[in-house]
Short mmCIF file of C-alpha atoms in Angstrom, two decimals:
data_model
loop_
_atom_site.label_atom_id
_atom_site.label_comp_id
_atom_site.label_asym_id
_atom_site.label_seq_id
_atom_site.Cartn_x
_atom_site.Cartn_y
_atom_site.Cartn_z
CA GLY T 539 66.22 21.96 32.40
CA GLN T 540 64.66 25.24 31.48
CA THR T 541 64.49 25.94 27.88
CA ASP T 542 63.99 28.95 25.49
CA LEU T 543 62.77 27.14 22.42
CA LYS T 544 59.30 27.72 21.48
CA SER T 545 56.99 24.85 20.99
CA PRO T 546 55.14 24.79 17.18
CA GLN T 547 51.81 26.11 16.86
CA ASP T 548 48.73 25.33 14.47
CA ILE T 549 49.37 21.64 14.24
CA GLN T 550 47.47 20.18 10.83
CA VAL T 551 47.32 16.84 8.74
CA TYR T 552 46.36 16.90 5.19
CA VAL T 553 45.58 13.60 3.74
CA VAL T 554 45.06 13.14 -0.09
CA ASN T 555 44.16 9.48 -0.83
CA THR T 556 46.79 7.54 1.08
CA ASN T 557 49.60 10.47 1.38
CA PHE T 558 49.64 12.03 4.76
CA THR T 559 51.45 15.50 5.13
CA LEU T 560 51.95 16.96 8.84
CA ARG T 561 52.46 20.76 8.95
CA TRP T 562 52.79 23.32 11.65
CA ASN T 563 54.26 26.80 12.38
CA TYR T 564 57.12 28.06 13.84
CA THR T 565 57.51 31.80 15.55
CA GLY T 566 60.91 31.36 16.98
CA ASN T 567 64.00 33.40 15.64
CA ASP T 568 66.22 30.41 16.46
CA THR T 569 68.52 29.02 14.07
CA ASN T 570 69.65 25.42 13.32
CA VAL T 571 66.37 24.09 14.58
CA THR T 572 65.02 21.15 13.59
CA PHE T 573 61.64 19.45 14.47
CA SER T 574 60.46 15.63 15.46
CA ALA T 575 57.06 14.25 15.78
CA GLU T 576 55.41 11.42 17.70
CA TYR T 577 52.20 9.79 17.18
CA GLN T 578 49.93 7.39 19.05
CA TRP T 579 47.67 4.73 17.68
CA PHE T 580 44.32 3.46 19.47
CA ASP T 581 44.80 0.32 18.10
CA PRO T 582 41.13 -1.49 19.01
CA LYS T 583 42.71 -5.12 19.43
CA THR T 584 45.32 -4.02 21.90
CA SER T 585 45.54 -1.51 24.51
CA GLU T 586 48.72 0.26 24.04
CA THR T 587 48.69 4.07 24.27
CA GLU T 588 52.51 4.20 23.93
CA TRP T 589 53.77 7.43 21.95
CA LYS T 590 56.02 6.39 19.27
CA GLU T 591 58.67 8.14 16.74
CA LEU T 592 56.64 9.42 13.36
CA PRO T 593 58.45 7.75 10.67
CA GLY T 594 59.34 10.40 8.19
CA CYS T 595 59.13 13.32 10.65
CA GLN T 596 62.47 12.96 12.62
CA ASN T 597 64.94 15.91 12.67
CA VAL T 598 63.27 17.55 9.89
CA THR T 599 64.33 21.25 8.99
CA ASP T 600 61.13 22.27 7.34
CA THR T 601 57.76 22.85 8.81
CA GLU T 602 56.20 20.09 7.29
CA CYS T 603 56.92 16.24 6.56
CA ASP T 604 55.60 13.49 4.91
CA PHE T 605 54.33 10.49 7.33
CA SER T 606 52.45 8.35 4.54
CA SER T 607 54.24 5.03 5.72
CA ALA T 608 53.29 5.15 9.26
CA ILE T 609 49.98 5.14 8.57
CA THR T 610 47.97 1.44 7.71
CA GLU T 611 44.91 1.74 9.49
CA TYR T 612 42.59 4.36 7.97
CA ASN T 613 39.63 4.01 10.44
CA ASP T 614 41.31 3.96 13.49
CA LYS T 615 42.10 6.95 15.90
CA HIS T 616 45.66 8.79 15.58
CA LEU T 617 47.20 11.47 17.78
CA VAL T 618 50.17 13.51 16.58
CA ARG T 619 52.70 16.23 18.19
CA VAL T 620 55.82 17.86 17.09
CA ARG T 621 58.55 19.58 19.30
CA ALA T 622 61.57 21.82 18.19
CA GLU T 623 65.02 20.67 18.90
CA GLN T 624 68.37 22.34 18.99
CA LYS T 625 71.05 20.24 19.76
CA GLU T 626 70.33 18.85 23.41
CA ASP T 627 67.99 21.68 23.98
CA LYS T 628 64.23 20.63 23.27
CA SER T 629 61.06 22.66 23.37
CA PRO T 630 57.65 21.32 25.04
CA TRP T 631 55.66 19.23 22.83
CA SER T 632 52.81 21.11 20.79
CA SER T 633 49.18 20.83 21.44
CA VAL T 634 48.11 17.29 19.94
CA PHE T 635 46.39 16.91 16.63
CA GLU T 636 43.60 14.22 16.76
CA MET T 637 42.44 12.20 13.50
CA ILE T 638 40.49 9.25 11.94
CA PRO T 639 42.46 9.25 8.57
CA PHE T 640 39.33 8.43 6.64
CA PHE T 641 37.26 11.14 7.74
CA ILE T 642 39.87 13.96 6.56
CA ALA T 643 41.31 12.16 3.50
CA GLN T 644 40.55 14.03 0.24
CA ILE T 645 40.00 12.05 -2.74
CA GLY T 646 42.66 12.96 -5.10
CA PRO T 647 42.20 13.68 -9.15
CA PRO T 648 41.85 10.86 -11.46
CA GLU T 649 43.96 10.71 -14.41
CA ILE T 650 42.05 10.77 -18.16
CA HIS T 651 42.84 9.86 -21.47
CA LEU T 652 41.54 11.47 -24.66
CA GLN T 653 40.42 10.58 -28.11
CA SER T 654 38.82 12.37 -31.20
CA ILE T 655 36.49 9.95 -33.19
CA ASN T 656 34.29 10.99 -35.58
CA GLY T 657 32.80 14.33 -34.27
CA ALA T 658 33.05 12.95 -30.43
CA ILE T 659 35.51 12.62 -28.03
CA LYS T 660 36.04 9.05 -26.31
CA ILE T 661 37.40 9.62 -22.78
CA GLN T 662 38.77 6.91 -20.45
CA VAL T 663 39.41 7.54 -16.68
CA SER T 664 41.69 6.06 -14.27
CA PRO T 665 40.56 6.65 -10.64
CA PRO T 666 42.62 8.07 -8.05
CA GLU T 667 44.96 5.50 -6.28
CA SER T 668 44.77 3.38 -9.41
CA ASN T 669 48.88 3.48 -9.32
CA GLN T 670 49.03 2.99 -5.53
CA ASP T 671 49.48 -0.15 -3.65
CA ARG T 672 47.34 1.03 -0.65
CA LYS T 673 44.07 2.33 -1.24
CA MET T 674 42.15 4.27 0.95
CA TRP T 675 38.76 4.11 -1.37
CA ASN T 676 36.72 1.44 -2.98
CA LEU T 677 37.34 2.53 -6.51
CA SER T 678 34.64 0.64 -7.87
CA SER T 679 32.35 2.97 -5.97
CA PHE T 680 33.73 6.31 -7.76
CA LYS T 681 31.43 8.14 -9.85
CA TYR T 682 33.13 10.74 -12.17
CA ASN T 683 31.90 14.46 -13.03
CA LEU T 684 33.09 16.33 -16.30
CA VAL T 685 33.22 19.72 -16.61
CA ILE T 686 34.00 20.68 -20.64
CA TRP T 687 33.90 24.10 -22.61
CA GLU T 688 34.90 25.13 -25.82
CA ASN T 689 38.84 26.66 -25.96
CA SER T 690 37.40 30.28 -26.42
CA SER T 691 36.97 33.34 -24.56
CA ASP T 692 33.06 33.28 -24.26
CA ALA T 693 32.87 29.62 -24.05
CA GLU T 694 29.65 28.09 -22.36
CA VAL T 695 30.73 25.54 -19.43
CA ARG T 696 28.71 22.24 -19.33
CA SER T 697 28.86 19.44 -16.71
CA GLN T 698 27.80 15.76 -16.95
CA ASN T 699 28.09 12.80 -15.21
CA ILE T 700 30.38 10.09 -17.28
CA PHE T 701 31.47 6.31 -16.87
CA PRO T 702 35.27 5.42 -16.53
CA VAL T 703 34.75 4.55 -20.32
CA ASP T 704 32.61 6.86 -22.14
CA THR T 705 32.17 9.07 -25.36
CA ILE T 706 30.98 12.79 -25.52
CA SER T 707 28.88 13.49 -28.19
CA GLY T 708 26.89 16.50 -29.34
CA LEU T 709 29.74 18.48 -29.71
CA ALA T 710 30.87 20.70 -32.86
CA PRO T 711 33.16 19.31 -35.80
CA GLU T 712 36.72 20.47 -35.68
CA THR T 713 36.41 22.54 -32.35
CA THR T 714 39.10 22.52 -29.45
CA TYR T 715 37.24 21.55 -26.58
CA CYS T 716 38.94 21.37 -22.73
CA LEU T 717 38.00 19.40 -20.07
CA LYS T 718 38.53 18.46 -16.59
CA VAL T 719 37.49 15.50 -14.47
CA GLN T 720 36.26 14.97 -10.54
CA ALA T 721 35.96 11.75 -8.85
CA THR T 722 32.89 11.48 -6.31
CA LEU T 723 32.03 8.98 -3.31
CA TYR T 724 28.60 9.35 -2.08
CA TYR T 725 28.58 12.95 -0.85
CA GLN T 726 32.33 13.75 -1.08
CA GLU T 727 33.60 15.21 -3.81
CA GLY T 728 37.17 14.94 -5.11
CA LEU T 729 40.06 17.35 -6.59
CA PHE T 730 39.76 17.82 -10.28
CA SER T 731 42.30 16.46 -12.41
CA PRO T 732 44.61 18.80 -14.74
CA ILE T 733 42.79 20.52 -17.62
CA HIS T 734 43.17 18.51 -21.17
CA CYS T 735 42.36 19.85 -24.33
CA VAL T 736 41.58 17.99 -27.74
CA LYS T 737 40.16 18.96 -31.01
CA THR T 738 37.21 17.11 -32.70
CA THR T 739 37.10 15.74 -36.03
CA ARG T 740 34.63 16.23 -38.63
CA LYS T 741 31.49 13.59 -38.11
CA VAL T 742 30.46 11.20 -41.09
CA ASN T 743 26.92 10.68 -41.31
CA TYR T 744 25.40 7.70 -43.11
CA LEU T 745 21.99 7.72 -43.96
CA PHE T 746 21.11 4.08 -43.09
CA CYS T 747 22.22 4.65 -39.48
CA PRO T 748 19.03 3.81 -37.11
CA ALA T 749 17.25 6.69 -35.40
CA ASN T 750 14.61 7.60 -32.84
CA LEU T 751 14.96 4.01 -30.94
CA LYS T 752 12.13 3.81 -28.77
CA VAL T 753 11.52 0.89 -26.15
CA PHE T 754 7.67 -0.17 -25.43
CA ALA T 755 7.59 -2.64 -22.44
CA LEU T 756 4.13 -3.74 -21.10
CA ASN T 757 3.91 -6.30 -18.31
CA MET T 758 7.72 -7.42 -18.69
CA GLN T 759 7.28 -7.68 -22.63
CA PHE T 760 10.23 -5.75 -23.84
CA HIS T 761 10.00 -4.44 -27.59
CA LEU T 762 12.56 -1.92 -29.13
CA HIS T 763 11.54 -0.01 -32.51
CA TRP T 764 13.66 2.48 -34.54
CA ASN T 765 12.96 4.15 -38.31
CA ASN T 766 14.82 3.55 -41.06
CA PRO T 767 15.72 6.64 -42.96
CA TYR T 768 17.26 4.74 -45.89
CA LYS T 769 15.28 2.93 -48.38
CA GLN T 770 17.47 0.64 -49.61
CA HIS T 771 18.11 -2.92 -48.25
CA VAL T 772 19.77 -2.85 -44.79
CA ASN T 773 20.06 -5.39 -42.21
CA TYR T 774 19.66 -4.63 -38.67
CA THR T 775 21.34 -6.33 -35.63
CA VAL T 776 20.19 -5.35 -31.92
CA GLN T 777 22.91 -5.51 -29.22
CA TYR T 778 23.19 -5.12 -25.89
CA LEU T 779 25.48 -4.43 -22.99
CA LEU T 780 25.10 -5.26 -19.46
CA GLY T 781 24.71 -1.85 -16.99
CA TYR T 782 27.55 -2.95 -14.28
CA VAL T 783 30.21 -3.49 -17.15
CA LYS T 784 29.69 0.32 -17.85
CA LYS T 785 30.90 1.03 -14.60
CA LEU T 786 34.28 -0.99 -14.64
CA HIS T 787 37.46 1.11 -15.89
CA ASP T 788 38.22 -1.42 -18.94
CA ASP T 789 37.25 -0.45 -22.10
CA HIS T 790 34.15 -2.48 -22.83
CA SER T 791 33.81 -1.57 -26.58
CA GLY T 792 34.40 -5.51 -27.27
CA LYS T 793 31.69 -6.60 -25.08
CA TRP T 794 28.35 -5.90 -26.42
CA LEU T 795 26.39 -8.76 -27.15
CA SER T 796 23.80 -9.79 -29.91
CA VAL T 797 20.18 -10.35 -29.00
CA PRO T 798 18.79 -13.64 -29.88
CA ARG T 799 16.62 -13.49 -33.12
CA CYS T 800 17.66 -9.94 -33.67
CA GLU T 801 20.59 -10.63 -35.99
CA ASN T 802 20.71 -9.54 -39.27
CA ILE T 803 16.99 -8.70 -39.71
CA THR T 804 15.33 -6.33 -42.02
CA ASN T 805 12.33 -5.10 -39.94
CA THR T 806 12.83 -2.13 -37.50
CA LYS T 807 11.48 -3.94 -34.24
CA CYS T 808 12.97 -6.21 -31.93
CA ASN T 809 11.54 -8.14 -29.00
CA PHE T 810 14.59 -8.51 -26.37
CA THR T 811 12.66 -9.85 -23.45
CA SER T 812 14.74 -13.01 -23.40
CA ILE T 813 17.75 -10.96 -22.23
CA ILE T 814 16.14 -9.43 -19.45
CA THR T 815 17.45 -11.84 -16.59
CA VAL T 816 18.28 -9.51 -14.06
CA ILE T 817 15.27 -7.17 -13.27
CA SER T 818 16.92 -5.05 -10.87
CA GLY T 819 20.18 -3.94 -13.40
CA PHE T 820 20.27 -1.44 -16.01
CA TYR T 821 20.81 -2.58 -20.25
CA TYR T 822 22.24 -0.63 -22.69
CA LEU T 823 20.95 -1.21 -26.25
CA ARG T 824 22.16 0.13 -29.72
CA VAL T 825 21.38 -1.22 -33.37
CA GLN T 826 24.25 -1.79 -35.83
CA ALA T 827 23.23 -1.50 -39.33
CA MET T 828 24.90 -3.04 -42.13
CA SER T 829 24.18 -1.65 -45.71
CA GLU T 830 24.21 -3.30 -49.23
CA TYR T 831 27.70 -2.19 -49.57
CA ASN T 832 29.25 -3.40 -46.17
CA LYS T 833 29.15 0.01 -44.49
CA SER T 834 28.25 -0.11 -40.83
CA CYS T 835 26.75 2.31 -38.41
CA LEU T 836 25.70 2.39 -34.77
CA SER T 837 22.76 4.09 -33.57
CA LYS T 838 22.83 5.98 -30.49
CA GLU T 839 22.26 3.90 -27.18
CA VAL T 840 19.30 3.77 -25.03
CA LYS T 841 19.49 2.69 -21.26
CA ILE T 842 17.22 0.46 -19.84
CA ASP T 843 15.90 0.17 -16.43
CA PRO T 844 13.33 -2.71 -16.46
CA LEU T 845 11.18 -2.00 -13.56
CA SER T 846 11.04 1.75 -14.29
CA THR T 847 10.56 1.52 -17.99
CA ASN T 848 7.92 -1.21 -17.94
CA GLU T 849 4.06 -0.26 -17.95
CA ILE T 850 1.25 -2.08 -16.15
CA GLY T 851 -1.33 -3.33 -18.30
CA PRO T 852 -5.19 -3.99 -17.23
CA PRO T 853 -5.64 -6.73 -14.84
CA GLY T 854 -8.29 -9.54 -15.63
CA ILE T 855 -11.51 -9.66 -13.87
CA ARG T 856 -14.17 -12.35 -12.90
CA VAL T 857 -17.34 -11.33 -11.22
CA ASP T 858 -19.99 -13.70 -9.35
CA ILE T 859 -23.04 -13.02 -6.95
CA SER T 860 -24.36 -14.95 -3.91
CA ASP T 861 -27.36 -13.75 -2.39
CA VAL T 862 -26.51 -9.80 -1.95
CA LEU T 863 -22.85 -10.14 -2.14
CA LEU T 864 -20.71 -9.29 -5.50
CA HIS T 865 -17.61 -11.38 -5.37
CA VAL T 866 -14.56 -10.12 -7.51
CA GLN T 867 -11.67 -12.09 -8.88
CA ILE T 868 -8.84 -10.48 -9.90
CA SER T 869 -5.88 -11.75 -12.31
CA PRO T 870 -2.75 -9.87 -12.05
CA PRO T 871 -1.55 -7.91 -14.96
CA GLY T 872 0.52 -10.42 -17.28
CA GLY T 873 -1.18 -13.25 -15.99
CA ASP T 874 -1.01 -15.37 -12.61
CA GLU T 875 2.14 -16.91 -13.90
CA ASN T 876 3.87 -13.48 -14.05
CA LYS T 877 5.78 -13.62 -10.79
CA VAL T 878 7.70 -10.41 -11.41
CA MET T 879 4.53 -8.09 -11.90
CA ARG T 880 3.04 -9.87 -8.86
CA GLU T 881 6.09 -9.64 -6.23
CA ARG T 882 8.15 -6.64 -7.46
CA TYR T 883 5.67 -4.17 -8.10
CA TYR T 884 3.55 -4.84 -4.67
CA LEU T 885 0.38 -4.50 -6.79
CA SER T 886 -2.86 -2.89 -5.36
CA TYR T 887 -6.02 -2.88 -6.97
CA GLN T 888 -8.85 -0.30 -7.12
CA ILE T 889 -12.31 -1.68 -7.73
CA VAL T 890 -14.85 0.85 -9.09
CA TYR T 891 -18.66 -0.58 -9.06
CA TRP T 892 -22.02 1.35 -9.61
CA LYS T 893 -25.71 0.26 -10.72
CA ASN T 894 -26.08 0.02 -14.40
CA SER T 895 -29.27 2.21 -14.79
CA SER T 896 -30.18 5.16 -16.99
CA ASP T 897 -29.91 7.20 -13.93
CA ASN T 898 -26.66 9.48 -14.83
CA GLU T 899 -26.35 10.33 -11.19
CA GLU T 900 -26.06 7.07 -9.85
CA GLU T 901 -23.27 7.06 -7.21
CA ILE T 902 -19.92 5.17 -8.31
CA LYS T 903 -18.31 3.84 -5.49
CA VAL T 904 -14.63 2.76 -4.95
CA LYS T 905 -12.72 0.06 -3.02
CA GLU T 906 -9.05 -0.39 -2.99
CA ILE T 907 -7.60 -3.67 -1.79
CA LYS T 908 -4.20 -5.70 -1.87
CA GLN T 909 -5.50 -8.91 -2.32
CA THR T 910 -6.75 -10.52 -5.80
CA ILE T 911 -10.36 -11.21 -4.16
CA ALA T 912 -12.84 -8.59 -3.04
CA THR T 913 -16.28 -8.98 -1.79
CA ILE T 914 -18.71 -6.33 -2.00
CA SER T 915 -21.86 -6.09 0.29
CA ASP T 916 -24.78 -3.35 0.51
CA LEU T 917 -26.22 -4.08 -2.96
CA THR T 918 -29.41 -3.61 -3.84
CA PRO T 919 -31.59 -6.55 -4.81
CA SER T 920 -32.97 -7.27 -8.56
CA THR T 921 -30.31 -4.68 -9.79
CA GLN T 922 -27.55 -4.88 -12.38
CA TYR T 923 -23.99 -3.81 -11.32
CA CYS T 924 -21.25 -2.93 -13.26
CA VAL T 925 -17.49 -3.30 -12.42
CA LYS T 926 -14.24 -2.49 -13.55
CA VAL T 927 -10.70 -2.88 -12.07
CA LYS T 928 -7.15 -1.04 -12.39
CA ALA T 929 -3.76 -2.03 -11.03
CA PHE T 930 -1.13 0.44 -9.25
CA SER T 931 1.87 0.31 -7.73
CA GLU T 932 2.59 2.77 -5.19
CA ALA T 933 6.34 1.90 -5.05
CA TYR T 934 7.20 2.98 -8.59
CA ASN T 935 4.37 5.36 -8.86
CA LYS T 936 2.54 3.50 -11.80
CA SER T 937 -1.08 2.47 -12.58
CA SER T 938 -2.74 0.21 -15.20
CA PRO T 939 -5.31 1.48 -17.51
CA PHE T 940 -9.04 0.00 -16.50
CA SER T 941 -9.74 -3.72 -17.20
CA ASN T 942 -13.00 -4.02 -19.46
CA GLU T 943 -16.50 -3.81 -17.34
CA GLU T 944 -18.01 -6.94 -16.10
CA CYS T 945 -22.10 -6.56 -15.46
CA ILE T 946 -23.81 -8.84 -13.49
CA LYS T 947 -27.77 -8.56 -11.67
CA THR T 948 -28.05 -9.27 -8.03
CA PRO T 949 -31.03 -11.95 -7.38
CA GLY T 950 -34.53 -10.84 -6.05
CA ASP T 951 -35.05 -10.29 -2.40
CA LYS T 952 -35.76 -13.67 -0.52
CA MET T 953 -37.22 -12.26 2.43
CA LEU T 954 -39.90 -10.75 0.35
CA PRO T 955 -42.33 -13.79 -0.14
CA LEU T 956 -41.52 -14.56 3.66
CA ILE T 957 -42.87 -11.03 4.40
CA ILE T 958 -45.81 -11.60 2.32
CA LEU T 959 -46.50 -15.21 3.92
CA ALA T 960 -46.17 -13.71 7.45
CA THR T 961 -48.51 -10.83 6.69
CA PHE T 962 -50.97 -13.15 4.98
CA VAL T 963 -50.75 -15.64 8.43
CA THR T 964 -51.22 -12.78 10.64
CA ALA T 965 -53.96 -10.94 9.05
CA LEU T 966 -55.72 -14.46 8.78
CA ILE T 967 -55.32 -14.97 12.59
CA ALA T 968 -56.67 -11.40 13.24
CA VAL T 969 -59.64 -12.13 11.32
CA LEU T 970 -60.24 -15.54 12.88
CA VAL T 971 -60.04 -14.06 16.46
CA VAL T 972 -62.38 -11.14 15.76
CA ALA T 973 -64.71 -13.57 14.28
CA VAL T 974 -64.37 -15.79 17.58
CA LEU T 975 -65.07 -12.82 19.71
CA ILE T 976 -67.91 -11.72 17.48
CA ILE T 977 -69.36 -15.00 17.75
CA PHE T 978 -69.07 -15.27 21.50
CA PHE T 979 -70.78 -11.79 22.43
CA LEU T 980 -73.33 -12.87 19.75
CA TYR T 981 -73.97 -16.26 21.76
CA GLN T 982 -73.76 -14.25 25.24
CA ALA T 983 -76.32 -11.91 23.74
CA TYR T 984 -78.75 -14.59 22.64
CA ASN T 985 -78.71 -16.30 25.79
CA LYS T 986 -79.41 -13.16 27.97
CA ILE T 987 -82.28 -12.41 25.35
CA LYS T 988 -83.57 -16.10 25.54
CA TYR T 989 -83.37 -15.95 29.42
CA VAL T 990 -85.25 -12.62 29.53
CA PHE T 991 -87.64 -13.25 27.20
CA PHE T 992 -88.21 -17.29 27.20
CA PRO T 993 -86.82 -18.20 30.61
CA SER T 994 -86.71 -22.06 30.79
CA CYS T 995 -87.80 -22.42 34.38
CA THR T 996 -91.64 -22.77 35.34
CA PRO T 997 -93.23 -22.50 38.44
CA PRO T 998 -94.29 -25.95 40.32
CA LEU T 999 -98.10 -26.53 39.87
CA ASN T 1000 -98.82 -26.44 43.64
CA ILE T 1001 -97.69 -22.79 43.64
CA GLU T 1002 -99.13 -21.59 40.58
CA GLY T 1003 -102.42 -21.16 42.78
CA PHE T 1004 -100.61 -18.28 44.44
CA GLY T 1005 -100.48 -16.16 41.40
CA GLY T 1006 -97.96 -17.08 38.50
CA GLN T 1007 -97.12 -13.90 37.62
CA LEU T 1008 -95.05 -13.48 40.73
CA PHE T 1009 -92.41 -16.06 39.46
CA GLY T 1010 -93.00 -15.09 36.01
CA SER T 1011 -89.71 -13.39 35.36
CA PRO T 1012 -87.62 -11.71 37.94
CA TYR T 1013 -86.04 -9.27 35.58
CA LEU T 1014 -89.38 -7.78 34.26
CA PRO T 1015 -91.28 -5.54 36.48
CA THR T 1016 -94.83 -6.85 37.25
CA ALA T 1017 -97.78 -4.76 36.51
CA GLU T 1018 -98.87 -2.43 39.15
CA GLU T 1019 -101.64 -4.12 41.33
CA PRO T 1020 -104.44 -2.12 42.91
CA ILE T 1021 -103.71 -1.86 46.66
CA GLU T 1022 -107.08 -3.76 46.98
CA SER T 1023 -105.06 -6.68 45.68
CA CYS T 1024 -102.14 -6.29 47.89
CA TYR T 1025 -104.56 -6.72 50.81
CA VAL T 1026 -106.31 -9.74 49.45
CA ILE T 1027 -102.90 -11.37 49.25
CA GLU T 1028 -101.96 -10.08 52.82
CA SER T 1029 -105.43 -11.56 54.06
CA ILE T 1030 -104.63 -14.59 52.50
CA ILE T 1031 -100.99 -15.25 53.74
CA GLU T 1032 -102.21 -14.41 57.06
CA GLU T 1033 -104.89 -17.23 57.05
CA VAL T 1034 -102.30 -19.76 56.08
CA ASN T 1035 -101.40 -21.53 59.17
CA GLN T 1036 -98.15 -23.64 59.65
CA ASN T 1037 -99.72 -26.88 59.32
CA ASP T 1038 -100.74 -25.78 55.74
CA PHE T 1039 -97.29 -24.79 55.26
CA LYS T 1040 -95.96 -27.92 56.42
CA ASP T 1041 -98.39 -29.74 54.31
CA TYR T 1042 -96.85 -28.02 51.27
CA LYS T 1043 -93.53 -28.69 51.83
CA HIS T 1044 -94.30 -32.46 52.48
CA SER T 1045 -96.23 -32.33 49.16
CA LYS T 1046 -93.04 -31.00 47.63
CA GLN T 1047 -91.16 -33.54 49.07
CA SER T 1048 -93.59 -36.46 48.12
CA SER T 1049 -93.25 -34.71 44.32
CA ARG T 1050 -89.51 -35.27 44.32
CA ASP T 1051 -89.43 -38.47 45.38
CA SER T 1052 -91.75 -39.78 42.90
CA GLY T 1053 -89.61 -37.87 40.01
CA ASN T 1054 -92.27 -35.89 38.72
CA TYR T 1055 -90.02 -32.66 38.82
CA SER T 1056 -86.56 -33.97 37.92
CA ASN T 1057 -85.44 -31.45 35.71
CA ASP T 1058 -82.78 -29.16 37.25
CA ASP T 1059 -84.09 -26.24 36.07
CA ASP T 1060 -87.35 -26.83 37.55
CA THR T 1061 -85.69 -28.11 40.77
CA SER T 1062 -83.72 -24.74 40.73
CA GLY T 1063 -86.90 -22.90 40.01
CA SER T 1064 -88.86 -24.79 42.82
CA LYS T 1065 -86.15 -24.00 45.11
CA GLY T 1066 -86.08 -20.48 44.31
CA SER T 1067 -90.20 -20.34 44.49
CA GLU T 1068 -89.97 -21.93 47.73
CA GLY T 1069 -87.38 -19.33 48.90
CA MET T 1070 -89.50 -16.33 47.83
CA LEU T 1071 -92.55 -18.12 49.26
CA GLU T 1072 -90.66 -18.16 52.63
CA LYS T 1073 -89.81 -14.62 52.32
CA GLU T 1074 -93.45 -13.74 51.61
CA ILE T 1075 -94.82 -15.45 54.55
CA ILE T 1076 -92.25 -13.97 56.87
#
């Protein structure tokens, strides 16, 4: 049936650690009204979506209730709703509040314990939920922020990160300080603890306490140095603590260990390389001094992050030449056996090389590689080059000094003798060709001159009667003869009859058969004369 009861409004759930509180507003004027809530849990393992009564929130008279016992899964989705009730009369359900507990939970305040020791304050922090069976958070992941100030009207507030068990130093003696601590988890800040105040004591200063502790590390070799302001006999013991121990909530004062070969020593330095077994971890060092009167004093602590504290030394190099290629072989800093330097720093190398000449303006060239072997080309023959190399790590933003310079001279150009030989052979061939051509042309000219001025052919004897000059040389013009002579030749030719010409040819044939004119030139000459004679007759 219809009811006059109003529904609760402004439903909210507040979660601190594993404490769950449901709150709402009710604007009705009804008396003797109670409230009941239901919840729905979306279990990923089942498909149940049934509304159930919310334990701790049934028939309550206030506008809030604690239902911490009902929630056991902090990463699952939950729905909550509330209604008003008056005897048998019930209001409609309120709007649904949806939540995933882990995302809306607030980190609660930690508990702290303080102790004043030798002008400092020792603090021990207990994490939120430390006294609860069920826990929302991973307690070992908490970090702690301290806020401290002098208990005065114009006090300056300072904030710093602290470990669960820590010592706050640098305080004024016999002064009251107040402080509070909050736990943080990743980017989430928790609630501050209640404020605690404590008064510091007067600090006792021992002259023989070690001071100015400094760590020197090169190529994963670690050394601790300190000062000894006390001139009397003092023995020192170097102690270390693994970094993760400080993150624990237990008192670690009795967990410091002595560095091997640095116990009861009188010098003020210690090689503690042997204790660096976890490269990615942190270490804390301190020095305990023992005076001749058996009084003890501890130095301040120094924090060591091996990979960040360590410095990279110069690499080793070796250079070699083949033809005009320069080969550079690099030894990693610390030597090839130092795996940490090779594998953890992801080293790259910068090779710098230049011509070693008196010219100060010679170009310096740079080549970067990730391997330990490099080849440099484009070098000038018969030139001395110098090389130096440095290592660098981009991951840690570190670089080494440059190695020693190594110089080497490139060999001469092997092509030059070949070029000279080829040039000589080419010139020799050219000279021979020119000489042959000159001889050939001279020979041809000689033959022409000889043929013109000293012909080798002579007319036969039976033709000489007709005038030897007619067949002397076909290239030389004959002397101009008197016209009368021409008529005389014509008259002679006209008087020659065919019988005489046949007798001539018969005589010629007889001469050839007898071998009197076996010479080819004479034969060709005779044929030529015969042909000419026939033309003249015609």
